[in-house]
Amino acid sequence: TACSSKYVLSQMHPMWQGPLVVPGGDRQSPIDIVVRKSIFDSKLKPLVTKYDPHTCQQIWNNGYSFLVEYDDTTDKSTLQGGPMEDKFRLCQFHFHWGETNAWGSEHTVDKKLFPAELHLVHWNSDKYSLFEEAVMEDNGLAVIGVFLKVGKRHEGLQKLVDALPAIRHKDSVVEFNRFDPGCLLPTNTDDYWTYHGSLTTPPLTESVTWLIMKQHIEVSHEQLAVFRSLLFTSAEEDMQKSMVNNFRVQQPLRGRAVRSSFS
Ligand SMILES: O=C1NC(=O)[C@@H](c2ccccc2)S1
Ligand SMILES: [Zn+2]
């Protein structure tokens, strides 16, 4: 309901010590996408993703989410098209989720909250040679955001879910290979919203072209429950905190246009 979403969105983030406001930050993320204010842009091309499952390397708990990391030393797993002029290399994907199915996504659509959101993080390999470099540049990153809804079990996700108990604690890593991130994309990737924003965790740099899919994917309640069995804390810490609500509060639009690839 609107009130719960207002309550949730105003929630400060317990996890962070870092700056919640970036000096001069006028293109911060995440945001609410106000559909009726988005602008159809017929020049926006379909997204072209070419993901090689063999470039998948490991899955690990970084104390804020779990990341599936890819070998980004060559152009084997790439994203192009959309609003971008350049080719972008997949470096990792991860999720954000809530403690209940009532909230969890970082972006919202007309204030609608989803239980979780997938982020596929790519960096501009035409212009930069490392992710760490690209993350500081305003055309450095392209992140595909996909909303998750609770429904039928996602068969492709299950391989990932089965690996999570092995990385329950912060800084745990397991080898993970042969995973095709394309299986997590919705069937329709031609319809998306795009806007210029930022990382949603420190360093919060304003280097991201966001590509938010209009179509969501479905995962089962049980699969999401396994996400929530992860811990923010390392094995040594005596206070175990379950990894939930790992999303940032929404940020002001500051006059930015959100464009849509569909009318
Ligand atoms: O899409 C995003 N989600 C996050 O957690 C942020 C991030 C920060 C650093 C590296 C990769 C991603 S930006
Ligand atoms: Zn993210």
Short mmCIF file of N, CA and C and ligand atoms in Angstrom, two decimals, residues 94-96 106 117-119 121 143 200-201 210, ligand 2:
data_model
loop_
_atom_site.label_atom_id
_atom_site.label_comp_id
_atom_site.label_asym_id
_atom_site.label_seq_id
_atom_site.Cartn_x
_atom_site.Cartn_y
_atom_site.Cartn_z
N HIS A 94 23.98 -8.90 -9.26
CA HIS A 94 23.61 -9.07 -7.85
C HIS A 94 22.17 -8.65 -7.70
N PHE A 95 21.65 -8.77 -6.48
CA PHE A 95 20.25 -8.44 -6.24
C PHE A 95 20.12 -7.52 -5.02
N HIS A 96 18.94 -6.91 -4.89
CA HIS A 96 18.55 -6.17 -3.68
C HIS A 96 17.17 -6.71 -3.31
N GLU A 106 14.95 -1.37 -5.46
CA GLU A 106 15.55 -0.02 -5.31
C GLU A 106 14.72 0.97 -6.13
N GLU A 117 15.10 -6.76 -6.80
CA GLU A 117 15.56 -6.17 -8.07
C GLU A 117 16.93 -6.73 -8.40
N LEU A 118 17.07 -7.20 -9.66
CA LEU A 118 18.35 -7.73 -10.17
C LEU A 118 19.09 -6.61 -10.87
N HIS A 119 20.40 -6.51 -10.62
CA HIS A 119 21.25 -5.54 -11.32
C HIS A 119 22.37 -6.27 -12.06
N VAL A 121 25.65 -5.44 -13.94
CA VAL A 121 26.55 -4.29 -14.00
C VAL A 121 27.57 -4.46 -15.12
N VAL A 143 23.84 -0.28 -16.21
CA VAL A 143 23.27 -1.31 -15.34
C VAL A 143 21.85 -1.64 -15.79
N THR A 200 24.24 2.72 -6.42
CA THR A 200 23.33 2.87 -5.27
C THR A 200 24.02 2.45 -3.97
N THR A 201 25.33 2.19 -4.06
CA THR A 201 26.11 1.97 -2.84
C THR A 201 27.37 2.82 -2.99
N TRP A 210 21.18 3.87 -16.54
CA TRP A 210 20.26 2.84 -16.04
C TRP A 210 19.33 2.39 -17.14
ZN ZN B 2 22.57 -3.05 -7.26
#
